[in-house]
Amino acid sequence: MPKIVDHDQRRLELVDATWRVIAERGLDAATMREIASAAGFANGALKPYFTSKDGLLDFAFEHVFARTNLRMAAATAGLSGRAALRAYCHEILPLDDDRVAEARVAIAFWSKAVRDRDKAALHERSMDQWRAALAGLLREAGFSGGPQDLEPAVGAVMDLVLGAQITATLSPAHHGAGQLVAQLDLLLDALLPEERS
């Protein structure tokens, strides 16, 4: 009897292996052979699911983005105001080994997106979701600026959390978890002066 393959599960395993190989060894080391090996499959196992490493990178980025969103939902459940905003941002900040690994995948994706219109559009759609959520969280936390002030406030938070993915990866001695949280709190103090604790 032929072996029944769960194609969705296999695709997920390959994508999971892809982001881990990229995070540990870099984009250049993420060959189709290395990814198949990391997932525990024969080299040809990727072909039915992904025709190129480039396509795998897109899926790896989407996978990391989806993982982050799931953590955000869990971290903010039952919270409101500044606590919800902080918890949401903490899931983007590279505060532990898993989130640093995710940051490495994001950086690899960004390096390709600079010259690839489709990747840039995928990134923009993803970031639009975060911008919309942050706008709502800032308002809920008591941001008192007018509509013209909300977009720059959201931009400041986005710049901090996304920029932290680069700085924590390249200069971990100066951008460890404690330092990143302190930077976020300093920014939130400036944006939400009434909410200081």
PDB file of C-alpha atoms in Angstrom:
ATOM      1  CA  MET A   1       0.000   0.000   0.000  1.00  0.00           C
ATOM      2  CA  PRO A   2       1.497   3.402  -0.946  1.00  0.00           C
ATOM      3  CA  LYS A   3       2.481   5.725   1.878  1.00  0.00           C
ATOM      4  CA  ILE A   4      -0.019   8.535   2.422  1.00  0.00           C
ATOM      5  CA  VAL A   5       1.702  11.912   2.532  1.00  0.00           C
ATOM      6  CA  ASP A   6       0.144  14.881   4.301  1.00  0.00           C
ATOM      7  CA  HIS A   7       1.203  17.547   1.802  1.00  0.00           C
ATOM      8  CA  ASP A   8       0.249  20.499   3.995  1.00  0.00           C
ATOM      9  CA  GLN A   9       2.271  19.062   6.869  1.00  0.00           C
ATOM     10  CA  ARG A  10       5.265  18.380   4.617  1.00  0.00           C
ATOM     11  CA  ARG A  11       5.135  21.916   3.200  1.00  0.00           C
ATOM     12  CA  LEU A  12       5.076  23.302   6.757  1.00  0.00           C
ATOM     13  CA  GLU A  13       8.045  21.121   7.753  1.00  0.00           C
ATOM     14  CA  LEU A  14      10.014  22.347   4.730  1.00  0.00           C
ATOM     15  CA  VAL A  15       9.215  25.987   5.454  1.00  0.00           C
ATOM     16  CA  ASP A  16      10.124  25.518   9.107  1.00  0.00           C
ATOM     17  CA  ALA A  17      13.438  23.939   8.091  1.00  0.00           C
ATOM     18  CA  THR A  18      14.055  26.795   5.638  1.00  0.00           C
ATOM     19  CA  TRP A  19      13.774  29.571   8.198  1.00  0.00           C
ATOM     20  CA  ARG A  20      15.918  27.653  10.655  1.00  0.00           C
ATOM     21  CA  VAL A  21      18.686  27.054   8.088  1.00  0.00           C
ATOM     22  CA  ILE A  22      18.597  30.728   7.061  1.00  0.00           C
ATOM     23  CA  ALA A  23      18.662  31.831  10.709  1.00  0.00           C
ATOM     24  CA  GLU A  24      21.561  29.537  11.652  1.00  0.00           C
ATOM     25  CA  ARG A  25      23.725  29.637   8.522  1.00  0.00           C
ATOM     26  CA  GLY A  26      22.529  32.514   6.348  1.00  0.00           C
ATOM     27  CA  LEU A  27      20.704  32.743   3.057  1.00  0.00           C
ATOM     28  CA  ASP A  28      23.629  31.546   0.919  1.00  0.00           C
ATOM     29  CA  ALA A  29      23.845  28.312   2.912  1.00  0.00           C
ATOM     30  CA  ALA A  30      20.130  27.647   2.483  1.00  0.00           C
ATOM     31  CA  THR A  31      20.444  25.418  -0.569  1.00  0.00           C
ATOM     32  CA  MET A  32      17.619  23.107  -1.546  1.00  0.00           C
ATOM     33  CA  ARG A  33      19.822  20.164  -0.477  1.00  0.00           C
ATOM     34  CA  GLU A  34      20.548  21.693   2.966  1.00  0.00           C
ATOM     35  CA  ILE A  35      16.875  22.510   3.545  1.00  0.00           C
ATOM     36  CA  ALA A  36      15.759  19.000   2.581  1.00  0.00           C
ATOM     37  CA  SER A  37      18.415  17.533   4.882  1.00  0.00           C
ATOM     38  CA  ALA A  38      17.364  19.790   7.782  1.00  0.00           C
ATOM     39  CA  ALA A  39      13.757  18.682   7.301  1.00  0.00           C
ATOM     40  CA  GLY A  40      14.809  15.031   7.185  1.00  0.00           C
ATOM     41  CA  PHE A  41      13.834  14.489   3.550  1.00  0.00           C
ATOM     42  CA  ALA A  42      15.629  13.412   0.399  1.00  0.00           C
ATOM     43  CA  ASN A  43      16.931  16.230  -1.806  1.00  0.00           C
ATOM     44  CA  GLY A  44      14.176  15.822  -4.416  1.00  0.00           C
ATOM     45  CA  ALA A  45      11.423  16.133  -1.800  1.00  0.00           C
ATOM     46  CA  LEU A  46      11.266  19.920  -2.202  1.00  0.00           C
ATOM     47  CA  LYS A  47      10.555  19.949  -5.932  1.00  0.00           C
ATOM     48  CA  PRO A  48       6.809  19.175  -5.731  1.00  0.00           C
ATOM     49  CA  TYR A  49       6.324  21.979  -3.184  1.00  0.00           C
ATOM     50  CA  PHE A  50       8.793  24.720  -4.089  1.00  0.00           C
ATOM     51  CA  THR A  51      10.445  25.222  -7.452  1.00  0.00           C
ATOM     52  CA  SER A  52      13.183  27.522  -6.171  1.00  0.00           C
ATOM     53  CA  LYS A  53      14.979  28.771  -3.082  1.00  0.00           C
ATOM     54  CA  ASP A  54      13.505  32.180  -3.853  1.00  0.00           C
ATOM     55  CA  GLY A  55       9.971  30.826  -3.481  1.00  0.00           C
ATOM     56  CA  LEU A  56      10.979  29.119  -0.259  1.00  0.00           C
ATOM     57  CA  LEU A  57      12.243  32.447   1.099  1.00  0.00           C
ATOM     58  CA  ASP A  58       8.816  34.005   0.511  1.00  0.00           C
ATOM     59  CA  PHE A  59       7.137  31.156   2.358  1.00  0.00           C
ATOM     60  CA  ALA A  60       9.692  31.340   5.172  1.00  0.00           C
ATOM     61  CA  PHE A  61       9.003  35.060   5.617  1.00  0.00           C
ATOM     62  CA  GLU A  62       5.237  34.460   5.630  1.00  0.00           C
ATOM     63  CA  HIS A  63       5.720  31.615   8.104  1.00  0.00           C
ATOM     64  CA  VAL A  64       7.733  33.811  10.482  1.00  0.00           C
ATOM     65  CA  PHE A  65       5.158  36.598  10.119  1.00  0.00           C
ATOM     66  CA  ALA A  66       2.311  34.173  10.926  1.00  0.00           C
ATOM     67  CA  ARG A  67       4.208  32.798  13.960  1.00  0.00           C
ATOM     68  CA  THR A  68       4.709  36.337  15.238  1.00  0.00           C
ATOM     69  CA  ASN A  69       1.028  37.153  14.771  1.00  0.00           C
ATOM     70  CA  LEU A  70      -0.008  34.049  16.725  1.00  0.00           C
ATOM     71  CA  ARG A  71       2.288  35.062  19.584  1.00  0.00           C
ATOM     72  CA  MET A  72       0.900  38.607  19.495  1.00  0.00           C
ATOM     73  CA  ALA A  73      -2.657  37.326  19.823  1.00  0.00           C
ATOM     74  CA  ALA A  74      -1.700  35.130  22.782  1.00  0.00           C
ATOM     75  CA  ALA A  75       0.431  37.818  24.468  1.00  0.00           C
ATOM     76  CA  THR A  76      -2.227  40.538  24.242  1.00  0.00           C
ATOM     77  CA  ALA A  77      -5.215  38.377  25.210  1.00  0.00           C
ATOM     78  CA  GLY A  78      -6.941  39.979  28.181  1.00  0.00           C
ATOM     79  CA  LEU A  79      -4.705  43.057  28.137  1.00  0.00           C
ATOM     80  CA  SER A  80      -5.576  46.638  27.277  1.00  0.00           C
ATOM     81  CA  GLY A  81      -3.940  50.045  27.096  1.00  0.00           C
ATOM     82  CA  ARG A  82      -0.185  50.371  27.343  1.00  0.00           C
ATOM     83  CA  ALA A  83       0.184  46.783  28.586  1.00  0.00           C
ATOM     84  CA  ALA A  84      -1.358  45.444  25.368  1.00  0.00           C
ATOM     85  CA  LEU A  85       0.782  47.753  23.239  1.00  0.00           C
ATOM     86  CA  ARG A  86       3.981  46.679  25.023  1.00  0.00           C
ATOM     87  CA  ALA A  87       3.087  42.980  24.765  1.00  0.00           C
ATOM     88  CA  TYR A  88       2.378  43.362  21.043  1.00  0.00           C
ATOM     89  CA  CYS A  89       5.734  45.047  20.415  1.00  0.00           C
ATOM     90  CA  HIS A  90       7.629  42.526  22.531  1.00  0.00           C
ATOM     91  CA  GLU A  91       6.645  39.803  20.062  1.00  0.00           C
ATOM     92  CA  ILE A  92       8.424  41.656  17.223  1.00  0.00           C
ATOM     93  CA  LEU A  93      11.481  42.647  19.264  1.00  0.00           C
ATOM     94  CA  PRO A  94      14.252  40.009  19.164  1.00  0.00           C
ATOM     95  CA  LEU A  95      14.155  39.319  22.908  1.00  0.00           C
ATOM     96  CA  ASP A  96      15.094  35.616  22.824  1.00  0.00           C
ATOM     97  CA  ASP A  97      16.859  33.118  20.575  1.00  0.00           C
ATOM     98  CA  ASP A  98      13.721  32.270  18.573  1.00  0.00           C
ATOM     99  CA  ARG A  99      12.934  35.901  17.843  1.00  0.00           C
ATOM    100  CA  VAL A 100      16.571  36.616  16.937  1.00  0.00           C
ATOM    101  CA  ALA A 101      16.378  33.696  14.483  1.00  0.00           C
ATOM    102  CA  GLU A 102      13.187  35.171  13.032  1.00  0.00           C
ATOM    103  CA  ALA A 103      14.931  38.529  12.697  1.00  0.00           C
ATOM    104  CA  ARG A 104      17.678  36.865  10.645  1.00  0.00           C
ATOM    105  CA  VAL A 105      15.056  35.505   8.257  1.00  0.00           C
ATOM    106  CA  ALA A 106      13.473  38.958   7.984  1.00  0.00           C
ATOM    107  CA  ILE A 107      16.863  40.509   7.218  1.00  0.00           C
ATOM    108  CA  ALA A 108      17.531  37.896   4.501  1.00  0.00           C
ATOM    109  CA  PHE A 109      14.106  38.604   3.030  1.00  0.00           C
ATOM    110  CA  TRP A 110      14.643  42.391   3.135  1.00  0.00           C
ATOM    111  CA  SER A 111      17.933  42.061   1.274  1.00  0.00           C
ATOM    112  CA  LYS A 112      16.045  40.409  -1.587  1.00  0.00           C
ATOM    113  CA  ALA A 113      12.964  42.661  -1.345  1.00  0.00           C
ATOM    114  CA  VAL A 114      15.062  45.764  -2.030  1.00  0.00           C
ATOM    115  CA  ARG A 115      15.358  44.623  -5.665  1.00  0.00           C
ATOM    116  CA  ASP A 116      12.285  42.414  -6.035  1.00  0.00           C
ATOM    117  CA  ARG A 117       8.931  44.142  -6.527  1.00  0.00           C
ATOM    118  CA  ASP A 118       6.879  41.075  -5.530  1.00  0.00           C
ATOM    119  CA  LYS A 119       8.815  40.584  -2.302  1.00  0.00           C
ATOM    120  CA  ALA A 120       8.546  44.294  -1.525  1.00  0.00           C
ATOM    121  CA  ALA A 121       4.769  44.103  -2.040  1.00  0.00           C
ATOM    122  CA  LEU A 122       4.527  41.036   0.225  1.00  0.00           C
ATOM    123  CA  HIS A 123       6.468  42.896   2.896  1.00  0.00           C
ATOM    124  CA  GLU A 124       4.284  45.998   2.561  1.00  0.00           C
ATOM    125  CA  ARG A 125       1.061  43.980   2.921  1.00  0.00           C
ATOM    126  CA  SER A 126       2.448  42.357   6.055  1.00  0.00           C
ATOM    127  CA  MET A 127       3.602  45.646   7.567  1.00  0.00           C
ATOM    128  CA  ASP A 128       0.245  47.287   6.774  1.00  0.00           C
ATOM    129  CA  GLN A 129      -1.356  44.758   9.152  1.00  0.00           C
ATOM    130  CA  TRP A 130       1.044  45.707  11.924  1.00  0.00           C
ATOM    131  CA  ARG A 131       0.639  49.436  11.281  1.00  0.00           C
ATOM    132  CA  ALA A 132      -3.152  49.162  11.511  1.00  0.00           C
ATOM    133  CA  ALA A 133      -2.924  47.145  14.737  1.00  0.00           C
ATOM    134  CA  LEU A 134      -0.427  49.576  16.264  1.00  0.00           C
ATOM    135  CA  ALA A 135      -2.634  52.554  15.405  1.00  0.00           C
ATOM    136  CA  GLY A 136      -5.517  50.935  17.277  1.00  0.00           C
ATOM    137  CA  LEU A 137      -3.334  49.973  20.230  1.00  0.00           C
ATOM    138  CA  LEU A 138      -1.841  53.449  20.505  1.00  0.00           C
ATOM    139  CA  ARG A 139      -5.306  55.020  20.553  1.00  0.00           C
ATOM    140  CA  GLU A 140      -6.490  52.501  23.127  1.00  0.00           C
ATOM    141  CA  ALA A 141      -3.413  53.243  25.254  1.00  0.00           C
ATOM    142  CA  GLY A 142      -4.312  56.928  25.354  1.00  0.00           C
ATOM    143  CA  PHE A 143      -2.379  58.480  22.478  1.00  0.00           C
ATOM    144  CA  SER A 144      -3.845  61.953  22.382  1.00  0.00           C
ATOM    145  CA  GLY A 145      -2.429  63.366  19.149  1.00  0.00           C
ATOM    146  CA  GLY A 146      -4.647  64.176  16.221  1.00  0.00           C
ATOM    147  CA  PRO A 147      -4.931  62.077  13.040  1.00  0.00           C
ATOM    148  CA  GLN A 148      -1.929  63.893  11.573  1.00  0.00           C
ATOM    149  CA  ASP A 149       0.162  62.752  14.575  1.00  0.00           C
ATOM    150  CA  LEU A 150      -0.932  59.122  14.643  1.00  0.00           C
ATOM    151  CA  GLU A 151       0.881  58.057  11.466  1.00  0.00           C
ATOM    152  CA  PRO A 152       4.278  59.409  12.625  1.00  0.00           C
ATOM    153  CA  ALA A 153       3.705  57.793  16.039  1.00  0.00           C
ATOM    154  CA  VAL A 154       3.011  54.422  14.416  1.00  0.00           C
ATOM    155  CA  GLY A 155       6.063  54.951  12.199  1.00  0.00           C
ATOM    156  CA  ALA A 156       8.267  55.616  15.225  1.00  0.00           C
ATOM    157  CA  VAL A 157       7.164  52.368  16.888  1.00  0.00           C
ATOM    158  CA  MET A 158       7.601  50.415  13.638  1.00  0.00           C
ATOM    159  CA  ASP A 159      11.072  51.887  13.102  1.00  0.00           C
ATOM    160  CA  LEU A 160      12.090  50.904  16.612  1.00  0.00           C
ATOM    161  CA  VAL A 161      10.841  47.299  16.506  1.00  0.00           C
ATOM    162  CA  LEU A 162      12.004  46.588  12.953  1.00  0.00           C
ATOM    163  CA  GLY A 163      15.302  48.410  13.408  1.00  0.00           C
ATOM    164  CA  ALA A 164      15.883  46.373  16.555  1.00  0.00           C
ATOM    165  CA  GLN A 165      15.860  43.232  14.422  1.00  0.00           C
ATOM    166  CA  ILE A 166      18.941  44.543  12.642  1.00  0.00           C
ATOM    167  CA  THR A 167      20.786  46.020  15.620  1.00  0.00           C
ATOM    168  CA  ALA A 168      20.175  43.034  17.916  1.00  0.00           C
ATOM    169  CA  THR A 169      21.443  40.687  15.229  1.00  0.00           C
ATOM    170  CA  LEU A 170      24.539  42.705  14.333  1.00  0.00           C
ATOM    171  CA  SER A 171      25.405  44.245  17.740  1.00  0.00           C
ATOM    172  CA  PRO A 172      23.927  41.980  20.417  1.00  0.00           C
ATOM    173  CA  ALA A 173      26.273  43.302  23.112  1.00  0.00           C
ATOM    174  CA  HIS A 174      24.698  46.745  22.835  1.00  0.00           C
ATOM    175  CA  HIS A 175      21.149  45.673  21.979  1.00  0.00           C
ATOM    176  CA  GLY A 176      20.262  42.829  24.303  1.00  0.00           C
ATOM    177  CA  ALA A 177      16.738  42.130  25.496  1.00  0.00           C
ATOM    178  CA  GLY A 178      16.928  44.520  28.463  1.00  0.00           C
ATOM    179  CA  GLN A 179      18.235  47.357  26.327  1.00  0.00           C
ATOM    180  CA  LEU A 180      15.553  46.820  23.654  1.00  0.00           C
ATOM    181  CA  VAL A 181      12.762  46.834  26.234  1.00  0.00           C
ATOM    182  CA  ALA A 182      14.205  50.009  27.782  1.00  0.00           C
ATOM    183  CA  GLN A 183      14.284  51.672  24.347  1.00  0.00           C
ATOM    184  CA  LEU A 184      10.671  50.702  23.706  1.00  0.00           C
ATOM    185  CA  ASP A 185       9.573  52.008  27.107  1.00  0.00           C
ATOM    186  CA  LEU A 186      11.397  55.286  26.520  1.00  0.00           C
ATOM    187  CA  LEU A 187       9.561  55.729  23.220  1.00  0.00           C
ATOM    188  CA  LEU A 188       6.205  54.823  24.778  1.00  0.00           C
ATOM    189  CA  ASP A 189       6.848  57.340  27.569  1.00  0.00           C
ATOM    190  CA  ALA A 190       7.288  60.018  24.912  1.00  0.00           C
ATOM    191  CA  LEU A 191       4.180  58.960  22.978  1.00  0.00           C
ATOM    192  CA  LEU A 192       1.951  58.278  25.995  1.00  0.00           C
ATOM    193  CA  PRO A 193       3.023  60.785  28.680  1.00  0.00           C
ATOM    194  CA  GLU A 194      -0.227  60.288  30.620  1.00  0.00           C
ATOM    195  CA  GLU A 195       0.406  56.537  30.776  1.00  0.00           C
ATOM    196  CA  ARG A 196       3.773  56.558  32.516  1.00  0.00           C
ATOM    197  CA  SER A 197       3.971  54.202  35.429  1.00  0.00           C
TER     198      SER A 197
END
